[in-house]
Amino acid sequence: MLGAGAGGASAAYYLEKYAAEFGIRPSITVYGRSSYTGGRSTTVNIFDDESELAELGPSIFVEVNRNLVNAVKEFGLTTGEAHKPRSAEAPERLGVWNGREFVFYIVGRRPLLVECSWTPIRTHNLIKSIVGSFLKTYEEPYFPFRSLSQAAYDLGLTNITSETGERFLEANKIKPLFSTELIQASTRVNFAQNLPFIHGLETMVCMATEGTVSVKGGNWQIFDGMIKASGAAVMLSTAVKQIRETDFGTYVVSPEEKSSPSPQEHEYDVVILAAPLQDSSITLTPLPPHIPDKIPYVKLHITLLTSPHHLSPAAFNLPPDALVPSAILTLGPDETPRNREKSAGHAGFFSTSTPRRVTSPSSHRDEYLCKTFLQPRSLKLILRDSWVLLAVVAILVVT
């Protein structure tokens, strides 16, 4: 497995699991270019304190994701909210900001889809139908499948993936205002993408938010557990430079010399590339008949900061004594950005939130942790003074 993220970890795990049912014990090796497992699902320590973690990658998953839910149970991981309660002066509140004003608020944990009338109900029913079809890929007669594409076609999912989210919602009579102010605001926080750039299935899955959970200590533990359960040999901090097919139908994997203390070549019967080929320097010899198309990724900056202060009300055109929502989704005023490089739009960022309080080791007081998703741009407009920059991490988000 070339890649120690979610793809490589799950491939190793299920290969060993299903092979064992037929009495086969495969010998698996997982290569990882980074020094850790989990790929984009990773955490950082706040103030270098291992007990204070913040997710940089996927922060939550939902109960309909059976693979992750089952893995959590199998590996004995604990789910829930592993953070300090929010203070009474900063109640949980979500706002959608259009660059000029908040178009609406949601207080507490009321379901998003019951705030309006028939359009949310129609959307909710559409989500249930599509997610229900998707879950059938885990069931007979569709599972196990030789081709996921064929299974998706048989279930009618390719009709949804062939349309953009924008066109799919229009075709299903979802009002444009609701699509922009709520659904697109959600795709921006989840995918850093607007509706014209993602397909209909992604759009609907993004709104399937019931039963959201996270693993205490970091979701990366799911994929670390998968690799361990597979019994795979693990070669981290090892970048691969070449995959060469031999005359005997096997494959020789050659690590980069500078990336490994012992860059020895190894021969395998099968090689699974579980990482974007376009972002690697791997040479394939000979070239396969089909090379995957390049995927247009979005370079996303995840910025973590701490401060004893809330976000600035003035930045959001609010009175000085107003409380800014603890979670802010965004959309541009009367716009749906068509340029990927400027997809944050007029708002300037995709989302920001103050999910919890942390204790500063220097001041010994509670401070707010702010997590912001944005493209390269200044944060000065939305922050008060005295914010401490903890980390700016650029990751790639699949469209």
Short mmCIF file of C-alpha atoms in Angstrom, two decimals:
data_model
loop_
_atom_site.label_atom_id
_atom_site.label_comp_id
_atom_site.label_asym_id
_atom_site.label_seq_id
_atom_site.Cartn_x
_atom_site.Cartn_y
_atom_site.Cartn_z
CA MET A 1 0.00 0.00 0.00
CA LEU A 2 1.50 3.30 -1.04
CA GLY A 3 -0.14 5.73 1.37
CA ALA A 4 -0.77 5.47 5.11
CA GLY A 5 -3.87 7.63 5.15
CA ALA A 6 -7.51 6.59 5.13
CA GLY A 7 -7.23 4.89 1.72
CA GLY A 8 -4.11 2.85 2.40
CA ALA A 9 -5.15 1.95 5.95
CA SER A 10 -8.62 0.76 4.98
CA ALA A 11 -7.31 -1.13 1.94
CA ALA A 12 -4.83 -3.01 4.13
CA TYR A 13 -7.48 -3.68 6.77
CA TYR A 14 -10.17 -5.04 4.45
CA LEU A 15 -7.72 -6.99 2.32
CA GLU A 16 -6.53 -8.89 5.39
CA LYS A 17 -10.05 -9.25 6.76
CA TYR A 18 -11.68 -10.72 3.66
CA ALA A 19 -8.65 -12.78 2.67
CA ALA A 20 -8.74 -14.42 6.10
CA GLU A 21 -12.29 -15.61 5.43
CA PHE A 22 -10.84 -17.75 2.64
CA GLY A 23 -7.90 -18.97 4.68
CA ILE A 24 -5.44 -16.61 2.99
CA ARG A 25 -2.90 -14.67 5.04
CA PRO A 26 -1.50 -11.89 2.85
CA SER A 27 1.81 -10.24 3.64
CA ILE A 28 1.12 -6.49 3.52
CA THR A 29 3.47 -3.52 3.64
CA VAL A 30 2.22 0.05 4.06
CA TYR A 31 4.46 2.90 2.87
CA GLY A 32 3.89 6.41 4.19
CA ARG A 33 5.68 9.55 3.04
CA SER A 34 4.88 11.28 6.34
CA SER A 35 6.10 10.29 9.78
CA TYR A 36 2.61 9.37 10.99
CA THR A 37 -0.42 7.33 9.95
CA GLY A 38 -3.80 8.81 9.17
CA GLY A 39 -2.94 11.14 6.29
CA ARG A 40 -5.08 14.28 6.38
CA SER A 41 -6.76 12.98 9.53
CA THR A 42 -4.26 14.38 11.99
CA THR A 43 -4.09 16.47 15.13
CA VAL A 44 -1.82 19.10 16.63
CA ASN A 45 -1.08 19.75 20.29
CA ILE A 46 -2.31 23.11 21.55
CA PHE A 47 0.45 24.88 23.51
CA ASP A 48 2.51 21.68 23.04
CA ASP A 49 0.15 20.00 25.52
CA GLU A 50 -0.68 16.43 24.49
CA SER A 51 -3.93 16.58 26.47
CA GLU A 52 -5.14 19.55 24.40
CA LEU A 53 -5.63 18.39 20.82
CA ALA A 54 -7.14 20.02 17.76
CA GLU A 55 -8.14 18.21 14.58
CA LEU A 56 -6.65 19.59 11.38
CA GLY A 57 -8.35 17.18 9.01
CA PRO A 58 -11.84 15.65 9.21
CA SER A 59 -13.14 16.57 12.66
CA ILE A 60 -16.33 14.51 12.69
CA PHE A 61 -18.08 11.64 10.96
CA VAL A 62 -21.70 10.55 10.96
CA GLU A 63 -23.45 7.43 12.17
CA VAL A 64 -24.41 6.33 8.65
CA ASN A 65 -20.70 5.88 7.89
CA ARG A 66 -20.79 2.23 8.84
CA ASN A 67 -17.14 1.56 8.11
CA LEU A 68 -15.91 4.14 10.58
CA VAL A 69 -18.56 3.39 13.20
CA ASN A 70 -17.79 -0.34 13.10
CA ALA A 71 -14.05 0.32 13.25
CA VAL A 72 -14.46 2.51 16.32
CA LYS A 73 -16.30 -0.32 18.08
CA GLU A 74 -13.81 -2.98 17.01
CA PHE A 75 -10.78 -0.98 18.16
CA GLY A 76 -12.39 0.06 21.46
CA LEU A 77 -12.14 3.78 20.74
CA THR A 78 -14.21 6.35 22.60
CA THR A 79 -16.36 8.87 20.79
CA GLY A 80 -17.86 12.11 21.99
CA GLU A 81 -16.96 15.69 22.66
CA ALA A 82 -13.61 15.70 24.43
CA HIS A 83 -13.47 19.36 25.33
CA LYS A 84 -14.37 21.75 28.09
CA PRO A 85 -17.95 23.04 28.24
CA ARG A 86 -18.64 26.33 26.55
CA SER A 87 -19.01 29.24 28.95
CA ALA A 88 -22.42 30.70 29.64
CA GLU A 89 -21.36 33.99 28.05
CA ALA A 90 -20.61 32.27 24.76
CA PRO A 91 -23.54 29.93 24.07
CA GLU A 92 -23.43 27.57 21.13
CA ARG A 93 -24.73 29.51 18.16
CA LEU A 94 -24.32 29.14 14.42
CA GLY A 95 -24.52 32.03 12.01
CA VAL A 96 -24.33 32.31 8.23
CA TRP A 97 -22.40 35.41 7.14
CA ASN A 98 -22.71 36.79 3.62
CA GLY A 99 -19.86 39.28 3.84
CA ARG A 100 -22.13 42.08 5.02
CA GLU A 101 -24.49 40.62 7.58
CA PHE A 102 -25.66 37.39 9.18
CA VAL A 103 -28.53 36.06 7.09
CA PHE A 104 -29.73 33.79 9.89
CA TYR A 105 -28.79 32.23 13.21
CA ILE A 106 -29.36 28.84 14.78
CA VAL A 107 -29.06 28.59 18.56
CA GLY A 108 -28.27 25.30 20.30
CA ARG A 109 -28.52 21.95 18.55
CA ARG A 110 -31.80 22.24 16.71
CA PRO A 111 -31.72 20.33 13.40
CA LEU A 112 -30.86 22.60 10.49
CA LEU A 113 -33.61 21.27 8.29
CA VAL A 114 -36.58 22.25 10.45
CA GLU A 115 -35.91 25.98 10.45
CA CYS A 116 -38.03 26.72 7.40
CA SER A 117 -40.98 25.22 5.59
CA TRP A 118 -41.34 22.91 2.59
CA THR A 119 -37.94 23.37 0.98
CA PRO A 120 -36.07 21.97 4.01
CA ILE A 121 -38.53 19.08 4.20
CA ARG A 122 -38.06 18.36 0.50
CA THR A 123 -34.28 18.53 0.99
CA HIS A 124 -34.44 16.20 3.99
CA ASN A 125 -36.43 13.61 2.04
CA LEU A 126 -33.99 13.87 -0.86
CA ILE A 127 -31.07 13.29 1.50
CA LYS A 128 -32.74 10.22 3.04
CA SER A 129 -33.42 8.74 -0.39
CA ILE A 130 -29.90 9.27 -1.73
CA VAL A 131 -28.11 8.16 1.43
CA GLY A 132 -30.36 5.10 1.50
CA SER A 133 -29.30 4.20 -2.05
CA PHE A 134 -25.65 4.77 -1.19
CA LEU A 135 -25.84 2.48 1.84
CA LYS A 136 -27.05 -0.34 -0.40
CA THR A 137 -23.52 -0.56 -1.77
CA TYR A 138 -22.71 -2.34 1.52
CA GLU A 139 -25.46 -4.93 0.99
CA GLU A 140 -26.20 -7.87 -1.29
CA PRO A 141 -26.59 -8.13 -4.22
CA TYR A 142 -24.39 -5.05 -4.75
CA PHE A 143 -21.71 -6.02 -2.23
CA PRO A 144 -19.14 -7.35 -2.68
CA PHE A 145 -18.62 -5.67 -6.04
CA ARG A 146 -15.97 -6.06 -8.69
CA SER A 147 -16.54 -2.50 -9.84
CA LEU A 148 -17.74 0.34 -7.63
CA SER A 149 -18.62 2.26 -10.78
CA GLN A 150 -20.94 -0.55 -11.89
CA ALA A 151 -22.54 -0.78 -8.45
CA ALA A 152 -23.09 2.98 -8.45
CA TYR A 153 -24.65 2.75 -11.91
CA ASP A 154 -26.96 -0.08 -10.87
CA LEU A 155 -28.15 1.97 -7.90
CA GLY A 156 -28.76 5.09 -9.99
CA LEU A 157 -26.03 7.05 -8.23
CA THR A 158 -24.19 7.93 -11.44
CA ASN A 159 -27.17 10.09 -12.41
CA ILE A 160 -26.38 12.15 -9.33
CA THR A 161 -22.60 12.21 -9.70
CA SER A 162 -22.87 13.33 -13.33
CA GLU A 163 -24.48 16.64 -12.31
CA THR A 164 -23.06 19.50 -10.30
CA GLY A 165 -24.60 20.16 -6.92
CA GLU A 166 -26.03 23.40 -8.27
CA ARG A 167 -27.86 21.73 -11.18
CA PHE A 168 -28.94 18.75 -9.11
CA LEU A 169 -30.65 20.97 -6.55
CA GLU A 170 -32.31 23.02 -9.29
CA ALA A 171 -33.60 19.84 -10.96
CA ASN A 172 -35.10 18.71 -7.65
CA LYS A 173 -36.85 22.05 -7.08
CA ILE A 174 -34.76 23.16 -4.14
CA LYS A 175 -35.10 26.93 -3.92
CA PRO A 176 -31.93 28.84 -4.89
CA LEU A 177 -31.98 30.91 -1.69
CA PHE A 178 -32.01 27.77 0.46
CA SER A 179 -29.34 26.15 -1.72
CA THR A 180 -27.05 29.14 -1.34
CA GLU A 181 -27.66 30.22 2.24
CA LEU A 182 -27.67 26.79 3.84
CA ILE A 183 -26.53 23.98 1.56
CA GLN A 184 -23.65 25.83 -0.08
CA ALA A 185 -22.63 27.25 3.31
CA SER A 186 -22.33 23.63 4.46
CA THR A 187 -20.34 22.45 1.43
CA ARG A 188 -17.95 25.35 2.00
CA VAL A 189 -17.19 24.30 5.57
CA ASN A 190 -16.94 20.60 4.69
CA PHE A 191 -15.25 20.68 1.29
CA ALA A 192 -14.12 24.31 0.84
CA GLN A 193 -16.09 24.17 -2.39
CA ASN A 194 -19.10 25.83 -3.91
CA LEU A 195 -22.01 24.02 -5.53
CA PRO A 196 -20.82 24.41 -9.16
CA PHE A 197 -17.60 22.52 -8.35
CA ILE A 198 -18.93 19.39 -6.61
CA HIS A 199 -21.38 16.76 -7.78
CA GLY A 200 -24.86 16.07 -6.47
CA LEU A 201 -23.91 13.09 -4.32
CA GLU A 202 -21.27 15.08 -2.43
CA THR A 203 -23.81 17.84 -1.94
CA MET A 204 -26.39 15.53 -0.40
CA VAL A 205 -23.93 13.58 1.74
CA CYS A 206 -22.67 16.89 3.10
CA MET A 207 -26.14 17.53 4.51
CA ALA A 208 -26.46 14.10 6.18
CA THR A 209 -25.42 15.44 9.57
CA GLU A 210 -27.42 13.30 11.98
CA GLY A 211 -25.40 11.49 14.63
CA THR A 212 -22.10 13.34 14.25
CA VAL A 213 -19.30 12.01 16.44
CA SER A 214 -15.53 12.21 16.76
CA VAL A 215 -12.92 10.02 18.42
CA LYS A 216 -11.43 11.31 21.64
CA GLY A 217 -7.74 11.77 21.06
CA GLY A 218 -8.13 12.17 17.31
CA ASN A 219 -9.85 10.42 14.41
CA TRP A 220 -6.43 9.31 13.11
CA GLN A 221 -6.65 6.46 15.63
CA ILE A 222 -9.23 4.75 13.41
CA PHE A 223 -6.77 4.43 10.54
CA ASP A 224 -3.87 3.63 12.83
CA GLY A 225 -6.02 0.84 14.25
CA MET A 226 -6.82 -0.45 10.76
CA ILE A 227 -3.14 -0.72 9.87
CA LYS A 228 -2.33 -2.48 13.13
CA ALA A 229 -5.26 -4.88 12.72
CA SER A 230 -4.06 -5.78 9.22
CA GLY A 231 -0.73 -6.95 10.62
CA ALA A 232 1.03 -4.90 7.96
CA ALA A 233 4.67 -3.95 8.06
CA VAL A 234 4.81 -0.16 8.21
CA MET A 235 7.44 2.00 6.51
CA LEU A 236 6.83 5.62 7.49
CA SER A 237 8.90 8.62 6.38
CA THR A 238 9.50 6.65 3.21
CA ALA A 239 8.71 8.22 -0.16
CA VAL A 240 8.59 5.90 -3.16
CA LYS A 241 10.31 6.99 -6.36
CA GLN A 242 9.51 4.10 -8.74
CA ILE A 243 7.20 1.14 -9.29
CA ARG A 244 8.64 -1.23 -11.87
CA GLU A 245 6.84 -4.25 -13.32
CA THR A 246 9.03 -7.32 -13.80
CA ASP A 247 8.93 -9.96 -16.52
CA PHE A 248 7.23 -12.27 -14.01
CA GLY A 249 4.25 -9.97 -13.44
CA THR A 250 5.43 -8.79 -10.02
CA TYR A 251 6.25 -5.23 -9.02
CA VAL A 252 9.43 -3.77 -7.55
CA VAL A 253 8.97 -0.76 -5.27
CA SER A 254 11.98 1.55 -4.96
CA PRO A 255 12.04 4.12 -2.12
CA GLU A 256 13.83 7.43 -2.47
CA GLU A 257 17.29 7.15 -0.98
CA LYS A 258 17.04 10.37 1.01
CA SER A 259 13.68 9.41 2.54
CA SER A 260 14.65 6.12 4.13
CA PRO A 261 17.55 5.01 6.33
CA SER A 262 17.62 1.74 4.37
CA PRO A 263 16.18 2.41 0.90
CA GLN A 264 16.00 -1.20 -0.20
CA GLU A 265 13.88 -2.35 -3.10
CA HIS A 266 11.07 -4.79 -2.35
CA GLU A 267 9.10 -7.03 -4.68
CA TYR A 268 5.33 -7.51 -4.42
CA ASP A 269 2.58 -9.37 -6.25
CA VAL A 270 0.21 -6.39 -6.11
CA VAL A 271 0.75 -2.67 -5.47
CA ILE A 272 -2.13 -0.39 -4.48
CA LEU A 273 -1.52 3.31 -4.96
CA ALA A 274 -3.58 4.89 -2.16
CA ALA A 275 -2.43 8.46 -2.68
CA PRO A 276 -2.85 11.04 -5.45
CA LEU A 277 -0.46 10.08 -8.25
CA GLN A 278 -0.34 13.68 -9.46
CA ASP A 279 1.16 14.86 -6.16
CA SER A 280 3.83 12.20 -6.04
CA SER A 281 7.13 11.89 -7.84
CA ILE A 282 6.57 8.19 -8.52
CA THR A 283 7.68 6.84 -11.89
CA LEU A 284 5.63 3.94 -13.26
CA THR A 285 7.54 1.51 -15.50
CA PRO A 286 5.99 0.67 -17.87
CA LEU A 287 3.18 3.19 -17.95
CA PRO A 288 -0.23 1.59 -17.37
CA PRO A 289 -2.86 1.77 -20.14
CA HIS A 290 -4.85 4.29 -18.13
CA ILE A 291 -3.42 7.18 -16.12
CA PRO A 292 -5.90 8.81 -13.70
CA ASP A 293 -7.01 12.28 -14.69
CA LYS A 294 -5.59 15.09 -12.60
CA ILE A 295 -7.96 16.20 -9.86
CA PRO A 296 -8.30 19.96 -9.25
CA TYR A 297 -7.53 20.24 -5.56
CA VAL A 298 -8.10 23.34 -3.46
CA LYS A 299 -5.23 24.56 -1.32
CA LEU A 300 -6.83 25.18 2.03
CA HIS A 301 -5.24 26.86 5.02
CA ILE A 302 -6.38 25.66 8.43
CA THR A 303 -5.46 28.34 10.92
CA LEU A 304 -5.56 27.82 14.69
CA LEU A 305 -5.35 30.73 17.11
CA THR A 306 -6.05 31.34 20.79
CA SER A 307 -7.18 34.43 22.67
CA PRO A 308 -9.05 35.37 25.85
CA HIS A 309 -11.30 37.48 23.60
CA HIS A 310 -14.19 36.61 21.33
CA LEU A 311 -14.24 37.34 17.62
CA SER A 312 -14.64 41.02 16.86
CA PRO A 313 -18.29 42.16 16.54
CA ALA A 314 -17.19 45.16 14.47
CA ALA A 315 -15.80 42.86 11.79
CA PHE A 316 -19.30 41.47 11.31
CA ASN A 317 -21.09 44.83 11.47
CA LEU A 318 -22.50 44.06 14.91
CA PRO A 319 -22.81 46.39 17.94
CA PRO A 320 -19.74 46.43 20.21
CA ASP A 321 -21.52 44.51 22.98
CA ALA A 322 -22.93 41.82 20.66
CA LEU A 323 -21.81 38.20 20.89
CA VAL A 324 -20.47 36.81 17.64
CA PRO A 325 -21.74 33.26 16.87
CA SER A 326 -19.44 30.47 18.02
CA ALA A 327 -19.56 28.93 14.53
CA ILE A 328 -19.73 30.98 11.34
CA LEU A 329 -20.45 29.61 7.87
CA THR A 330 -20.14 31.87 4.87
CA LEU A 331 -21.35 32.70 1.39
CA GLY A 332 -20.74 35.63 -0.89
CA PRO A 333 -23.47 38.28 -1.21
CA ASP A 334 -25.43 37.47 -4.36
CA GLU A 335 -22.55 35.38 -5.68
CA THR A 336 -21.50 31.85 -6.39
CA PRO A 337 -17.76 32.10 -7.09
CA ARG A 338 -16.85 30.41 -10.38
CA ASN A 339 -13.08 30.58 -9.96
CA ARG A 340 -11.59 27.84 -7.79
CA GLU A 341 -8.69 30.06 -6.80
CA LYS A 342 -11.12 32.64 -5.46
CA SER A 343 -13.79 30.27 -4.17
CA ALA A 344 -13.81 31.85 -0.70
CA GLY A 345 -15.59 34.75 -2.38
CA HIS A 346 -16.42 38.10 -0.84
CA ALA A 347 -16.58 36.69 2.69
CA GLY A 348 -12.85 36.02 2.50
CA PHE A 349 -12.96 32.71 4.37
CA PHE A 350 -14.97 29.49 4.32
CA SER A 351 -15.76 29.14 8.00
CA THR A 352 -14.52 29.97 11.45
CA SER A 353 -15.43 28.62 14.86
CA THR A 354 -14.46 28.77 18.52
CA PRO A 355 -15.19 25.13 19.36
CA ARG A 356 -13.85 25.15 22.91
CA ARG A 357 -11.74 26.76 25.59
CA VAL A 358 -8.15 25.83 26.37
CA THR A 359 -5.90 26.76 29.29
CA SER A 360 -2.86 28.87 28.48
CA PRO A 361 0.26 27.56 30.26
CA SER A 362 1.72 31.08 30.43
CA SER A 363 -1.29 32.99 31.78
CA HIS A 364 -3.01 29.98 33.45
CA ARG A 365 -6.34 31.26 32.22
CA ASP A 366 -8.91 29.90 29.84
CA GLU A 367 -8.69 31.15 26.28
CA TYR A 368 -10.79 30.55 23.20
CA LEU A 369 -9.46 28.31 20.46
CA CYS A 370 -10.37 29.62 17.02
CA LYS A 371 -10.27 27.38 13.94
CA THR A 372 -10.56 29.05 10.55
CA PHE A 373 -10.66 27.59 7.03
CA LEU A 374 -9.50 29.99 4.35
CA GLN A 375 -7.47 30.51 1.23
CA PRO A 376 -4.33 32.67 1.56
CA ARG A 377 -5.65 35.88 3.05
CA SER A 378 -5.30 38.03 6.16
CA LEU A 379 -7.29 37.19 9.29
CA LYS A 380 -6.97 40.68 10.75
CA LEU A 381 -10.51 41.65 9.78
CA ILE A 382 -12.22 39.12 12.02
CA LEU A 383 -9.93 38.97 15.06
CA ARG A 384 -9.54 41.18 18.09
CA ASP A 385 -6.10 41.98 19.46
CA SER A 386 -4.04 39.51 21.51
CA TRP A 387 -4.61 36.43 19.37
CA VAL A 388 -1.78 33.90 19.45
CA LEU A 389 -1.11 32.08 16.18
CA LEU A 390 -0.68 28.37 16.89
CA ALA A 391 -0.44 26.77 13.48
CA VAL A 392 -1.12 27.40 9.84
CA VAL A 393 -1.35 24.16 7.94
CA ALA A 394 -1.97 23.85 4.21
CA ILE A 395 -3.75 20.65 3.17
CA LEU A 396 -5.37 19.49 -0.02
CA VAL A 397 -9.09 18.93 -0.14
CA VAL A 398 -10.55 16.64 -2.79
CA THR A 399 -13.33 18.13 -4.86
#
